[in-house]
Short mmCIF file of C-alpha atoms in Angstrom, two decimals:
data_model
loop_
_atom_site.label_atom_id
_atom_site.label_comp_id
_atom_site.label_asym_id
_atom_site.label_seq_id
_atom_site.Cartn_x
_atom_site.Cartn_y
_atom_site.Cartn_z
CA MET A 1 21.95 20.99 -54.01
CA ASP A 2 18.41 20.19 -52.97
CA ARG A 3 16.77 22.74 -50.66
CA ARG A 4 15.36 19.87 -48.61
CA GLY A 5 18.87 19.21 -47.24
CA LEU A 6 18.80 22.21 -44.88
CA VAL A 7 18.22 21.70 -41.16
CA VAL A 8 18.62 23.89 -38.08
CA LEU A 9 20.21 22.08 -35.13
CA LYS A 10 21.59 23.68 -31.97
CA GLY A 11 20.94 27.17 -33.33
CA CYS A 12 23.00 26.66 -36.51
CA LEU A 13 22.02 25.96 -40.09
CA TRP A 14 23.41 22.70 -41.50
CA ILE A 15 23.27 21.21 -44.97
CA ALA A 16 23.05 17.57 -46.02
CA PRO A 17 23.34 16.07 -49.51
CA ILE A 18 19.84 14.60 -49.08
CA ASP A 19 16.72 15.20 -47.01
CA PRO A 20 17.92 14.84 -43.37
CA HIS A 21 15.17 12.27 -42.73
CA GLY A 22 17.09 9.93 -45.06
CA LEU A 23 20.47 10.15 -43.31
CA GLN A 24 21.96 6.80 -42.37
CA CYS A 25 24.00 6.06 -39.26
CA VAL A 26 27.76 6.24 -39.90
CA ALA A 27 28.80 3.95 -37.01
CA ARG A 28 30.64 0.66 -37.39
CA THR A 29 28.65 -2.39 -36.32
CA LYS A 30 30.04 -5.22 -34.20
CA GLN A 31 30.46 -7.18 -37.44
CA GLY A 32 32.65 -4.38 -38.84
CA GLY A 33 30.26 -3.00 -41.46
CA LEU A 34 28.37 0.26 -41.77
CA CYS A 35 25.20 0.48 -39.67
CA LYS A 36 22.09 0.47 -41.84
CA ASN A 37 19.84 2.22 -39.32
CA PRO A 38 18.37 5.65 -40.06
CA VAL A 39 19.27 8.61 -37.89
CA SER A 40 15.68 9.84 -37.74
CA TYR A 41 13.85 6.86 -36.20
CA SER A 42 10.45 8.34 -37.09
CA GLN A 43 11.31 11.81 -35.78
CA GLU A 44 9.62 14.30 -38.05
CA LEU A 45 11.25 17.66 -38.57
CA SER A 46 8.96 20.61 -39.30
CA TRP A 47 9.56 22.80 -42.36
CA TYR A 48 10.01 26.54 -41.67
CA GLU A 49 11.26 29.68 -43.33
CA PHE A 50 14.33 31.24 -41.66
CA HIS A 51 15.53 34.82 -42.13
CA LEU A 52 19.27 35.23 -42.70
CA GLY A 53 19.35 38.98 -42.20
CA ALA A 54 20.44 40.99 -45.25
CA HIS A 55 21.23 37.77 -47.16
CA GLY A 56 17.60 36.72 -47.50
CA TYR A 57 15.57 33.65 -46.57
CA VAL A 58 15.92 29.89 -46.63
CA ASP A 59 13.48 27.09 -45.98
CA ALA A 60 14.84 24.45 -43.66
CA TYR A 61 13.80 21.72 -41.29
CA ASP A 62 13.63 22.96 -37.73
CA GLY A 63 15.35 20.66 -35.25
CA GLN A 64 16.08 23.36 -32.68
CA ARG A 65 13.98 21.69 -30.00
CA PHE A 66 15.54 18.26 -30.47
CA LYS A 67 17.14 17.11 -27.25
CA ASP A 68 19.23 14.67 -29.30
CA ALA A 69 20.64 17.21 -31.79
CA ASP A 70 24.18 16.04 -30.96
CA ARG A 71 23.20 12.54 -32.12
CA TRP A 72 21.90 13.96 -35.40
CA LEU A 73 25.09 15.98 -35.92
CA ALA A 74 27.21 12.89 -35.24
CA GLN A 75 24.85 11.03 -37.60
CA HIS A 76 24.21 8.15 -35.23
CA CYS A 77 21.11 6.01 -34.75
CA THR A 78 19.78 5.56 -31.24
CA THR A 79 21.63 2.23 -30.93
CA HIS A 80 25.00 3.89 -31.62
CA ASP A 81 24.44 7.01 -29.54
CA THR A 82 27.27 6.16 -27.16
CA LEU A 83 30.65 7.68 -26.31
CA ASP A 84 32.62 4.58 -27.35
CA VAL A 85 31.14 4.25 -30.85
CA ILE A 86 33.56 4.06 -33.78
CA ASP A 87 32.51 5.66 -37.05
CA ILE A 88 33.22 3.94 -40.34
CA ALA A 89 32.13 6.94 -42.45
CA GLU A 90 32.14 10.72 -42.08
CA PRO A 91 28.90 12.48 -41.07
CA GLU A 92 27.33 14.16 -44.09
CA LEU A 93 25.97 17.26 -42.37
CA ARG A 94 28.17 20.31 -42.82
CA PRO A 95 27.76 23.90 -41.70
CA PHE A 96 25.79 26.08 -44.10
CA HIS A 97 27.84 28.94 -45.54
CA VAL A 98 25.83 31.79 -47.03
CA ALA A 99 28.38 32.57 -49.77
CA HIS A 100 29.13 28.97 -50.74
CA ASP A 101 25.46 27.93 -50.58
CA ALA A 102 24.01 31.15 -52.06
CA ALA A 103 21.93 29.21 -54.59
CA LEU A 104 19.72 28.05 -51.70
CA VAL A 105 19.04 31.57 -50.41
CA ARG A 106 16.01 33.54 -51.61
CA ARG A 107 16.13 37.31 -51.47
CA TYR A 108 12.44 37.62 -50.63
CA ARG A 109 9.91 35.68 -48.60
CA GLU A 110 7.84 33.18 -50.54
CA ASP A 111 4.57 34.44 -49.11
CA VAL A 112 5.10 38.04 -50.31
CA THR A 113 4.56 39.27 -53.83
CA TYR A 114 7.73 40.70 -55.32
CA ASP A 115 7.23 43.56 -57.76
CA GLY A 116 10.83 43.76 -58.97
CA GLY A 117 11.68 46.90 -57.00
CA GLN A 118 14.16 47.33 -54.21
CA PRO A 119 13.28 45.74 -50.87
CA ALA A 120 12.02 48.05 -48.16
CA THR A 121 14.55 48.89 -45.46
CA GLY A 122 14.08 49.88 -41.89
#
């Protein structure tokens, strides 16, 4: 899994199979096909390091301030951001699980030199 697939939305860490900027709308069009619009519509997510407590650190896109986080989670473009939309595919974002996705977690911060010893506590 590519580390670029992590994004924080609505205070939770989510994982996508690709960079979230590349997610496509999953709504059905009036013609019956899959919408070809991107979810992002030129919204740029910033890249940050997040601390997961004793588990370590992950780098993820920060969408916490997005007022349209629900639209991103539903994986809809702005055209299909309506209550009556019918999806033709499942949204690809799924909740991040620290045990299942452990390969994406770093034990130490990237900006700190690790000498191989035990991490400091307290």
